[in-house]
Amino acid sequence: MKIFRELDYYKPDIEKTVNLMEKTYSDALVHRAGNVTIRTLPECDVEHYSRLDLTKYNFRDDIDRYAEDLCTLMKESFEKRRSVDDNMIPFLSPVLGIGDYSAFVDGDIEFHADTSWSKSVLKEIKDFEKLPDLGSSFWYGNFLKICEAILRLSSGSGIPFMKGFFSPLDLAASLRGEAIYTDFYESPEELHELLDFCATATIRFAEDVYSLARSYLASSKYGMWLIEGCIYMSEDIACMISPKLYRKFCMPYTQRVIDHFGVGHMHCHSRALYLVKEICSLNNVASLWIATDPNQPRPIDNIDSLITDSNGVCLAIDCNTFQEIEANIEAMKRGNVSICLPVQSVAEAEKAVSDFEAL
């Protein structure tokens, strides 16, 4: 079954966009500033999350149906926004919530309509030594089957494939549960061992996902652009601890994963803006997406300090209005920034891009 047309149909200026982002990330890696790009966010970019009901699938004998439904929704999304010449590059990725981010190690996933959760499996911190051999769990193999179903449906289109991962700390927290917060103090040596295990697991799993994608996309121009030589990781749990704990427990293992793949693209939350400096001090971090939390500091309101703390790493942040972009454009130019602007329609997105290019 052929669902997608070729990538340059959905993104007519794909070469320009890729070159723009490659320059941004290359400059970021050598701490050279001056790249500011815009990402508009019309409703069609996110509506597939609410339209795809994850409880409809058992993810055992209906993987192909799930993949077809997902790809059909993604095709509609790409179609609707193809006239918007912002920095968004169409890509495909499984949409399963976050349960699969740790269940590949062990355990099962509890699905809800628009997300999923995995249950912690380590009652004691040393129980990771009793886990099944990495790669033998149901969800390890099943997730690869899901990826392959998506890749088959998009074969020949050249649309990039993408998969994000937990950082070693996020993975450890998902496996361990709330006890992770006392493990820092009560079982520090065992926690180091668990984090090392999680780094190894992340590298192994990501390599298998990448190898699968490569078997379908290696001959395409941009199909591997989002995963070849790099990795996308979250540092959500780190947003709940101090910089000192991050440096001692988390940084070495996150750095190990980045070193294995080459370049890191990271994610954290605005409730812990102090973490920006820590993450951006890791070697070979090209970008950091800072999600804005409710009732917490907004990155756009703290752009001056964030530009200093990021040291050239590209910050992906959001704003509420175009006027906020205008008011902060000069500050953003002192670093590297991808600014995301929610809009009400594709027409508004087109106008925002045009106005942005005129700044």
JSON list of N, CA and C in Angstrom, two decimals, residues 161-188:
[
{"chain": "A", "resi": 161, "resn": "PHE", "atom": "N", "xyz": [12.56, 9.37, 9.23]},
{"chain": "A", "resi": 161, "resn": "PHE", "atom": "CA", "xyz": [12.05, 8.62, 10.38]},
{"chain": "A", "resi": 161, "resn": "PHE", "atom": "C", "xyz": [12.72, 9.17, 11.63]},
{"chain": "A", "resi": 162, "resn": "MET", "atom": "N", "xyz": [11.97, 9.16, 12.73]},
{"chain": "A", "resi": 162, "resn": "MET", "atom": "CA", "xyz": [12.53, 9.72, 13.96]},
{"chain": "A", "resi": 162, "resn": "MET", "atom": "C", "xyz": [12.02, 8.93, 15.16]},
{"chain": "A", "resi": 163, "resn": "LYS", "atom": "N", "xyz": [12.86, 8.77, 16.16]},
{"chain": "A", "resi": 163, "resn": "LYS", "atom": "CA", "xyz": [12.47, 8.17, 17.44]},
{"chain": "A", "resi": 163, "resn": "LYS", "atom": "C", "xyz": [13.27, 8.83, 18.54]},
{"chain": "A", "resi": 164, "resn": "GLY", "atom": "N", "xyz": [12.56, 9.31, 19.56]},
{"chain": "A", "resi": 164, "resn": "GLY", "atom": "CA", "xyz": [13.23, 9.88, 20.72]},
{"chain": "A", "resi": 164, "resn": "GLY", "atom": "C", "xyz": [13.37, 8.83, 21.82]},
{"chain": "A", "resi": 165, "resn": "PHE", "atom": "N", "xyz": [14.20, 9.13, 22.81]},
{"chain": "A", "resi": 165, "resn": "PHE", "atom": "CA", "xyz": [14.49, 8.17, 23.88]},
{"chain": "A", "resi": 165, "resn": "PHE", "atom": "C", "xyz": [14.56, 8.89, 25.22]},
{"chain": "A", "resi": 166, "resn": "PHE", "atom": "N", "xyz": [14.31, 8.14, 26.28]},
{"chain": "A", "resi": 166, "resn": "PHE", "atom": "CA", "xyz": [14.60, 8.63, 27.62]},
{"chain": "A", "resi": 166, "resn": "PHE", "atom": "C", "xyz": [16.11, 8.77, 27.79]},
{"chain": "A", "resi": 167, "resn": "SER", "atom": "N", "xyz": [16.54, 9.76, 28.55]},
{"chain": "A", "resi": 167, "resn": "SER", "atom": "CA", "xyz": [17.93, 9.77, 29.02]},
{"chain": "A", "resi": 167, "resn": "SER", "atom": "C", "xyz": [18.10, 8.60, 29.99]},
{"chain": "A", "resi": 168, "resn": "PRO", "atom": "N", "xyz": [19.33, 8.24, 30.31]},
{"chain": "A", "resi": 168, "resn": "PRO", "atom": "CA", "xyz": [19.50, 7.16, 31.30]},
{"chain": "A", "resi": 168, "resn": "PRO", "atom": "C", "xyz": [18.77, 7.43, 32.61]},
{"chain": "A", "resi": 169, "resn": "LEU", "atom": "N", "xyz": [18.75, 8.68, 33.09]},
{"chain": "A", "resi": 169, "resn": "LEU", "atom": "CA", "xyz": [18.04, 8.96, 34.33]},
{"chain": "A", "resi": 169, "resn": "LEU", "atom": "C", "xyz": [16.54, 8.79, 34.16]},
{"chain": "A", "resi": 170, "resn": "ASP", "atom": "N", "xyz": [15.98, 9.29, 33.06]},
{"chain": "A", "resi": 170, "resn": "ASP", "atom": "CA", "xyz": [14.55, 9.13, 32.82]},
{"chain": "A", "resi": 170, "resn": "ASP", "atom": "C", "xyz": [14.17, 7.66, 32.74]},
{"chain": "A", "resi": 171, "resn": "LEU", "atom": "N", "xyz": [15.01, 6.87, 32.08]},
{"chain": "A", "resi": 171, "resn": "LEU", "atom": "CA", "xyz": [14.73, 5.43, 31.98]},
{"chain": "A", "resi": 171, "resn": "LEU", "atom": "C", "xyz": [14.81, 4.78, 33.36]},
{"chain": "A", "resi": 172, "resn": "ALA", "atom": "N", "xyz": [15.83, 5.13, 34.12]},
{"chain": "A", "resi": 172, "resn": "ALA", "atom": "CA", "xyz": [15.96, 4.57, 35.47]},
{"chain": "A", "resi": 172, "resn": "ALA", "atom": "C", "xyz": [14.75, 4.92, 36.33]},
{"chain": "A", "resi": 173, "resn": "ALA", "atom": "N", "xyz": [14.28, 6.16, 36.21]},
{"chain": "A", "resi": 173, "resn": "ALA", "atom": "CA", "xyz": [13.13, 6.60, 37.00]},
{"chain": "A", "resi": 173, "resn": "ALA", "atom": "C", "xyz": [11.86, 5.86, 36.60]},
{"chain": "A", "resi": 174, "resn": "SER", "atom": "N", "xyz": [11.71, 5.61, 35.30]},
{"chain": "A", "resi": 174, "resn": "SER", "atom": "CA", "xyz": [10.53, 4.88, 34.85]},
{"chain": "A", "resi": 174, "resn": "SER", "atom": "C", "xyz": [10.55, 3.43, 35.34]},
{"chain": "A", "resi": 175, "resn": "LEU", "atom": "N", "xyz": [11.71, 2.82, 35.36]},
{"chain": "A", "resi": 175, "resn": "LEU", "atom": "CA", "xyz": [11.83, 1.44, 35.83]},
{"chain": "A", "resi": 175, "resn": "LEU", "atom": "C", "xyz": [11.71, 1.35, 37.35]},
{"chain": "A", "resi": 176, "resn": "ARG", "atom": "N", "xyz": [12.19, 2.38, 38.03]},
{"chain": "A", "resi": 176, "resn": "ARG", "atom": "CA", "xyz": [12.30, 2.33, 39.50]},
{"chain": "A", "resi": 176, "resn": "ARG", "atom": "C", "xyz": [11.10, 2.97, 40.19]},
{"chain": "A", "resi": 177, "resn": "GLY", "atom": "N", "xyz": [10.48, 3.95, 39.56]},
{"chain": "A", "resi": 177, "resn": "GLY", "atom": "CA", "xyz": [9.38, 4.66, 40.19]},
{"chain": "A", "resi": 177, "resn": "GLY", "atom": "C", "xyz": [9.86, 5.77, 41.11]},
{"chain": "A", "resi": 178, "resn": "GLU", "atom": "N", "xyz": [8.97, 6.22, 41.99]},
{"chain": "A", "resi": 178, "resn": "GLU", "atom": "CA", "xyz": [9.27, 7.35, 42.87]},
{"chain": "A", "resi": 178, "resn": "GLU", "atom": "C", "xyz": [10.47, 7.09, 43.78]},
{"chain": "A", "resi": 179, "resn": "ALA", "atom": "N", "xyz": [10.83, 5.86, 44.01]},
{"chain": "A", "resi": 179, "resn": "ALA", "atom": "CA", "xyz": [11.96, 5.54, 44.88]},
{"chain": "A", "resi": 179, "resn": "ALA", "atom": "C", "xyz": [13.27, 6.09, 44.36]},
{"chain": "A", "resi": 180, "resn": "ILE", "atom": "N", "xyz": [13.30, 6.46, 43.08]},
{"chain": "A", "resi": 180, "resn": "ILE", "atom": "CA", "xyz": [14.53, 7.00, 42.50]},
{"chain": "A", "resi": 180, "resn": "ILE", "atom": "C", "xyz": [15.01, 8.22, 43.27]},
{"chain": "A", "resi": 181, "resn": "TYR", "atom": "N", "xyz": [14.07, 8.99, 43.83]},
{"chain": "A", "resi": 181, "resn": "TYR", "atom": "CA", "xyz": [14.46, 10.24, 44.49]},
{"chain": "A", "resi": 181, "resn": "TYR", "atom": "C", "xyz": [15.16, 10.00, 45.83]},
{"chain": "A", "resi": 182, "resn": "THR", "atom": "N", "xyz": [14.87, 8.89, 46.47]},
{"chain": "A", "resi": 182, "resn": "THR", "atom": "CA", "xyz": [15.63, 8.57, 47.69]},
{"chain": "A", "resi": 182, "resn": "THR", "atom": "C", "xyz": [16.87, 7.75, 47.37]},
{"chain": "A", "resi": 183, "resn": "ASP", "atom": "N", "xyz": [16.90, 7.11, 46.20]},
{"chain": "A", "resi": 183, "resn": "ASP", "atom": "CA", "xyz": [18.09, 6.34, 45.81]},
{"chain": "A", "resi": 183, "resn": "ASP", "atom": "C", "xyz": [19.33, 7.23, 45.71]},
{"chain": "A", "resi": 184, "resn": "PHE", "atom": "N", "xyz": [19.13, 8.49, 45.34]},
{"chain": "A", "resi": 184, "resn": "PHE", "atom": "CA", "xyz": [20.27, 9.41, 45.24]},
{"chain": "A", "resi": 184, "resn": "PHE", "atom": "C", "xyz": [21.04, 9.46, 46.55]},
{"chain": "A", "resi": 185, "resn": "TYR", "atom": "N", "xyz": [20.32, 9.34, 47.67]},
{"chain": "A", "resi": 185, "resn": "TYR", "atom": "CA", "xyz": [20.93, 9.51, 48.98]},
{"chain": "A", "resi": 185, "resn": "TYR", "atom": "C", "xyz": [21.15, 8.19, 49.71]},
{"chain": "A", "resi": 186, "resn": "GLU", "atom": "N", "xyz": [20.24, 7.24, 49.50]},
{"chain": "A", "resi": 186, "resn": "GLU", "atom": "CA", "xyz": [20.31, 5.99, 50.26]},
{"chain": "A", "resi": 186, "resn": "GLU", "atom": "C", "xyz": [21.09, 4.90, 49.54]},
{"chain": "A", "resi": 187, "resn": "SER", "atom": "N", "xyz": [21.14, 4.94, 48.22]},
{"chain": "A", "resi": 187, "resn": "SER", "atom": "CA", "xyz": [21.82, 3.88, 47.45]},
{"chain": "A", "resi": 187, "resn": "SER", "atom": "C", "xyz": [22.60, 4.48, 46.29]},
{"chain": "A", "resi": 188, "resn": "PRO", "atom": "N", "xyz": [23.52, 5.40, 46.57]},
{"chain": "A", "resi": 188, "resn": "PRO", "atom": "CA", "xyz": [24.20, 6.09, 45.46]},
{"chain": "A", "resi": 188, "resn": "PRO", "atom": "C", "xyz": [25.02, 5.18, 44.56]}
]
